[in-house]
Coordinates of C-alpha atoms and ligand atoms in Angstrom, one line a residue:
M1 CA 26.6 62.9 -19.5
T2 CA 24.3 63.8 -16.1
G3 CA 21.8 61.8 -16.9
F4 CA 23.8 58.9 -18.2
S5 CA 26.1 58.5 -15.2
F6 CA 22.4 58.3 -13.6
R7 CA 21.2 56.0 -15.4
L8 CA 24.0 53.9 -15.0
A9 CA 24.2 54.3 -10.7
R10 CA 20.6 53.1 -10.9
A11 CA 21.1 49.6 -13.2
S12 CA 24.3 49.2 -11.1
L13 CA 22.8 49.7 -7.7
P14 CA 20.6 46.5 -6.9
A15 CA 23.5 44.3 -9.0
L16 CA 26.4 45.8 -6.1
I17 CA 23.8 45.3 -3.4
L18 CA 23.3 41.7 -3.7
A19 CA 26.9 41.7 -5.1
L20 CA 27.7 42.8 -1.5
L21 CA 25.3 40.3 0.4
P22 CA 27.0 37.3 0.4
A23 CA 30.1 39.1 1.4
L24 CA 28.5 41.2 4.1
A25 CA 26.8 36.8 5.8
S26 CA 30.3 35.3 5.7
A27 CA 31.4 38.4 7.1
Q28 CA 28.7 38.2 9.9
E29 CA 30.3 34.1 11.2
L30 CA 33.7 36.6 11.8
G31 CA 34.9 36.9 15.2
Y32 CA 36.3 40.7 14.9
A33 CA 34.9 43.7 12.4
H34 CA 34.3 44.0 9.6
P35 CA 34.1 47.0 6.7
G36 CA 30.1 47.8 6.9
Q37 CA 29.5 46.0 9.7
I38 CA 26.3 48.1 11.4
G39 CA 25.3 45.6 14.3
L40 CA 27.9 44.7 17.3
Q41 CA 30.2 42.2 16.0
R42 CA 28.7 38.4 17.1
S43 CA 27.5 37.1 20.6
V44 CA 29.2 33.4 21.3
T45 CA 29.2 34.5 24.9
P46 CA 25.6 34.0 27.3
V47 CA 27.3 37.2 28.2
M48 CA 27.7 38.8 25.2
D49 CA 23.5 37.8 24.4
A50 CA 22.9 39.4 27.5
M51 CA 24.8 42.7 26.1
V52 CA 23.3 42.4 22.1
A53 CA 19.9 42.4 23.6
F54 CA 20.6 45.0 26.2
H55 CA 21.1 47.1 22.8
D56 CA 18.5 45.4 20.9
H57 CA 15.7 45.8 23.3
V58 CA 16.1 48.6 26.6
L59 CA 18.5 50.6 24.8
M60 CA 17.6 51.4 20.8
W61 CA 13.6 51.8 21.9
A62 CA 15.1 53.9 24.1
I63 CA 17.0 55.6 22.3
S64 CA 14.9 55.7 18.6
A65 CA 11.4 57.6 21.4
I66 CA 13.8 60.4 23.0
V67 CA 15.1 61.6 18.5
L68 CA 11.5 60.8 17.9
L69 CA 10.4 63.0 21.0
V70 CA 12.7 66.0 20.7
L71 CA 12.1 65.9 16.2
V72 CA 8.7 66.6 16.8
L73 CA 10.2 69.8 19.3
L74 CA 11.3 70.6 17.3
V75 CA 9.3 70.8 14.3
V76 CA 6.8 72.3 16.3
I77 CA 9.0 75.4 17.3
V78 CA 10.0 76.4 14.6
L79 CA 6.8 76.5 12.6
R80 CA 4.3 77.9 15.3
F81 CA 7.8 79.6 16.9
N82 CA 8.7 81.5 13.8
Q83 CA 9.3 85.2 14.3
R84 CA 6.6 85.4 10.8
A85 CA 4.1 83.5 12.7
N86 CA 4.9 84.2 16.7
P87 CA 5.4 88.1 15.6
V88 CA 5.1 89.2 19.9
P89 CA 7.7 86.6 22.4
S90 CA 6.5 85.4 24.5
R91 CA 8.2 86.6 28.4
V92 CA 8.2 83.6 29.7
T93 CA 10.5 83.2 32.1
H94 CA 10.0 79.6 33.5
N95 CA 7.6 76.4 34.6
T96 CA 7.3 74.7 37.6
M97 CA 5.9 72.3 36.3
V98 CA 7.9 71.7 32.7
E99 CA 10.9 71.8 35.5
V100 CA 9.6 68.8 37.0
V101 CA 8.9 66.8 34.2
W102 CA 12.1 67.3 33.1
T103 CA 14.2 66.6 35.1
V104 CA 11.3 63.6 36.4
V105 CA 10.9 61.7 33.7
P106 CA 14.8 61.2 32.7
V107 CA 15.7 60.4 35.9
L108 CA 12.5 57.0 35.9
I109 CA 14.0 56.5 32.6
L110 CA 17.5 56.0 33.1
F111 CA 16.8 54.4 36.5
V112 CA 14.0 51.5 34.4
I113 CA 17.5 51.0 32.2
A114 CA 20.3 50.6 35.1
I115 CA 18.3 47.6 36.4
P116 CA 18.9 45.6 33.6
S117 CA 22.4 46.9 32.8
F118 CA 24.0 46.3 36.3
G119 CA 22.3 42.5 36.0
V120 CA 25.3 42.1 32.4
L121 CA 27.4 43.7 34.2
A122 CA 27.0 41.9 37.2
D123 CA 27.0 39.0 35.4
Q124 CA 30.3 40.4 33.1
E125 CA 32.4 40.2 36.8
T126 CA 30.8 37.1 38.7
I127 CA 33.0 34.3 38.0
P128 CA 30.6 31.4 37.9
D129 CA 30.9 29.1 41.1
G130 CA 28.1 26.8 39.1
E131 CA 25.4 27.8 41.1
R132 CA 24.9 30.8 40.1
T133 CA 22.0 32.7 38.9
Y134 CA 22.4 34.9 35.5
L135 CA 20.4 37.7 36.0
G136 CA 21.8 39.7 33.0
S137 CA 20.8 36.7 31.6
Q138 CA 17.6 35.6 32.8
I139 CA 16.1 39.2 32.3
F140 CA 16.7 38.7 28.6
G141 CA 15.2 35.3 27.7
G142 CA 15.9 33.3 30.4
A143 CA 18.2 32.5 32.6
V144 CA 21.8 30.1 31.2
E145 CA 23.5 27.5 33.2
V146 CA 27.4 28.5 33.2
P147 CA 29.5 25.6 34.8
E148 CA 33.0 26.2 37.0
P149 CA 36.2 27.4 35.0
G150 CA 37.5 24.5 33.9
L151 CA 40.7 26.4 32.9
T152 CA 42.4 29.6 33.9
V153 CA 44.1 31.4 31.5
K154 CA 46.1 34.7 32.9
A155 CA 46.8 37.3 30.7
V156 CA 49.1 39.8 30.8
G157 CA 50.7 42.8 28.7
Y158 CA 53.3 44.1 27.8
Q159 CA 54.7 47.2 25.4
W160 CA 54.0 45.7 23.0
Y161 CA 52.5 42.4 22.7
W162 CA 49.6 40.3 25.3
G163 CA 51.8 37.2 27.8
Y164 CA 49.4 33.7 27.8
E165 CA 50.5 32.1 31.3
Y166 CA 48.5 28.4 31.6
M167 CA 48.5 28.8 35.6
D168 CA 46.7 24.6 35.8
D169 CA 49.1 23.3 33.7
D170 CA 52.4 25.6 34.4
F171 CA 53.6 27.0 31.1
D172 CA 52.8 30.2 29.5
F173 CA 54.0 31.9 25.7
V174 CA 53.3 35.4 23.8
S175 CA 51.1 36.4 21.3
I176 CA 53.2 39.2 18.6
M177 CA 51.1 40.1 16.2
L178 CA 52.4 39.3 12.6
N179 CA 53.8 42.0 9.8
D180 CA 52.9 42.1 6.5
D181 CA 55.6 39.3 5.2
Q182 CA 54.9 37.3 8.2
R183 CA 51.8 37.1 7.7
A184 CA 50.8 37.0 4.0
E185 CA 53.4 33.4 4.5
R186 CA 52.3 31.3 7.9
K187 CA 48.5 32.6 8.1
P188 CA 47.8 34.6 4.5
T189 CA 43.5 33.7 5.6
E190 CA 43.9 35.9 8.5
P191 CA 43.1 39.3 9.4
R192 CA 45.8 42.3 8.8
L193 CA 46.8 43.6 11.6
L194 CA 44.9 41.2 13.6
A195 CA 46.8 37.3 13.0
V196 CA 49.8 37.2 16.0
D197 CA 52.0 34.4 15.7
N198 CA 50.8 32.6 19.1
E199 CA 47.4 32.0 19.9
M200 CA 45.5 32.2 22.9
V201 CA 43.8 28.5 22.7
V202 CA 40.9 27.7 24.7
P203 CA 37.7 24.6 24.4
V204 CA 34.3 25.6 23.1
N205 CA 31.6 24.8 25.6
T206 CA 33.7 25.9 28.5
T207 CA 34.4 28.6 31.1
V208 CA 37.4 30.0 30.7
R209 CA 38.4 32.3 34.1
V210 CA 41.2 34.5 32.7
L211 CA 42.9 36.9 34.9
V212 CA 44.5 40.0 33.7
S213 CA 47.5 42.2 34.7
A214 CA 50.6 43.9 33.4
A215 CA 54.0 44.8 33.6
D216 CA 54.8 47.5 32.3
V217 CA 52.2 50.1 32.4
L218 CA 48.1 50.4 31.8
H219 CA 46.5 47.8 28.4
A220 CA 42.8 46.7 28.9
F221 CA 41.8 43.0 27.2
A222 CA 38.8 42.6 25.4
V223 CA 37.6 40.5 22.8
P224 CA 34.3 42.0 21.2
S225 CA 32.7 38.6 20.2
F226 CA 32.5 37.4 23.7
G227 CA 32.2 40.9 25.5
I228 CA 34.5 41.2 27.9
K229 CA 36.5 43.6 28.2
V230 CA 39.6 44.6 31.6
D231 CA 41.6 46.4 32.6
A232 CA 45.4 45.2 32.7
V233 CA 46.7 47.6 35.5
P234 CA 50.6 46.3 37.0
D235 CA 51.2 45.0 39.7
R236 CA 47.2 44.1 40.7
N237 CA 44.6 41.2 39.3
N238 CA 41.8 41.9 37.7
E239 CA 40.3 38.9 36.7
T240 CA 36.7 37.7 33.8
W241 CA 35.3 34.8 31.8
F242 CA 33.9 33.7 29.3
Y243 CA 32.2 30.7 28.0
A244 CA 32.8 30.5 23.9
R245 CA 29.6 28.0 22.2
E246 CA 31.1 28.0 18.6
T247 CA 34.5 26.6 17.5
G248 CA 36.6 29.6 15.2
I249 CA 39.2 32.2 16.3
Y250 CA 37.8 35.1 18.1
Y251 CA 40.0 39.1 18.1
G252 CA 40.6 41.5 19.8
Q253 CA 43.1 44.4 20.6
C254 CA 44.0 46.3 23.2
S255 CA 42.1 48.5 24.8
E256 CA 44.1 51.0 26.3
L257 CA 46.6 53.4 25.0
C258 CA 50.1 52.1 26.0
G259 CA 52.3 53.6 24.1
K260 CA 54.1 53.8 20.2
D261 CA 52.3 50.2 19.5
H262 CA 49.3 50.1 21.0
A263 CA 47.4 49.7 18.3
F264 CA 49.7 46.4 17.1
M265 CA 49.1 44.5 20.5
P266 CA 45.8 42.2 19.0
I267 CA 44.0 39.3 21.2
A268 CA 43.3 36.0 19.5
V269 CA 41.9 33.6 21.1
R270 CA 41.1 30.4 19.4
V271 CA 38.0 28.3 20.7
V272 CA 38.8 24.4 19.2
E273 CA 37.0 21.0 20.0
Q274 CA 38.0 19.8 23.1
D275 CA 40.0 16.9 21.8
Q276 CA 41.9 19.1 20.0
Y277 CA 42.6 21.4 22.9
D278 CA 43.9 18.2 24.5
A279 CA 46.6 17.3 22.2
W280 CA 46.7 20.9 21.4
L281 CA 47.5 21.2 25.6
A282 CA 49.3 18.1 25.8
A283 CA 52.4 18.8 23.4
A284 CA 52.3 22.9 24.3
S285 CA 52.8 21.6 28.0
G286 CA 55.5 19.6 27.7
G287 CA 57.6 22.9 25.7
D288 CA 57.1 21.9 21.4
L289 CA 54.5 25.3 21.3
S290 CA 55.2 26.1 18.0
G291 CA 54.7 22.4 17.6
A292 CA 51.5 21.9 19.1
N293 CA 50.0 24.8 16.9
A294 CA 51.5 23.8 14.0
T295 CA 49.3 20.5 14.3
L296 CA 46.1 22.2 16.2
L297 CA 46.3 24.5 12.6
A298 CA 46.7 20.8 10.3
S299 CA 43.9 19.5 12.2
L300 CA 41.3 22.2 11.6
E301 CA 42.3 22.3 7.7
Ligands
CU401 CU1 48.4 48.3 25.1

């Protein structure tokens, strides 16, 4: 019985992996987390590129080296200083040299990590003015040119949905999660608990300034593929930006515990071509949001 199931498992494992590969590959294209995901969500902005590079080329090396060092020390201690190998225990209580080393070396490691880290952080926090060089992106493979913001959208957190105000064109709407029945009827291909009725629509290859605020309690506006996460605080405007270089729909979630439906106020940003955006904007700012969305969705198919 055991032998049979063992052989069955061995035979089906490569087939299972082969069957999963295309699913994983296509999941890489998605703008949201997916089952089996190991790495960070796919990046479509310069800031997220810098964050991914920081994670892959700095943090992972530092973490791996520290884990290996601790593992080696543990193995040495277990083998050399167990009771059998070392019957008379050492009476050493301190060693100044060792204490200085284990204080100074971690400080140096943190200091070295902090330099690129602050570069990436500064990039997130600084709205492009068309002139600034992006430090984090510069550290990780060349400066990127980011134009000045082409539009400003204010994202406002409510219990429990988001509102989007298009500041340049003076119109706004709210964005509410679709329940299972609504999703099956209106957006069956979009993910459960993330699909919304009205998405925030922005043009591709455009710097979008996002003002973030809240109407009632603390919320947080976060879109992992853009590398942004900003607290939404009542009576306060926080600011962030993104420059998406690929069309598609990118999801995020409220990231500050805000009450019973905190888990059900997703953020959905649809990045479209400039002419599609212009057509959507003209209709939506003219008061016909549902018509604008329907036309946009039809043009995307
Ligand atoms: Cu919230």
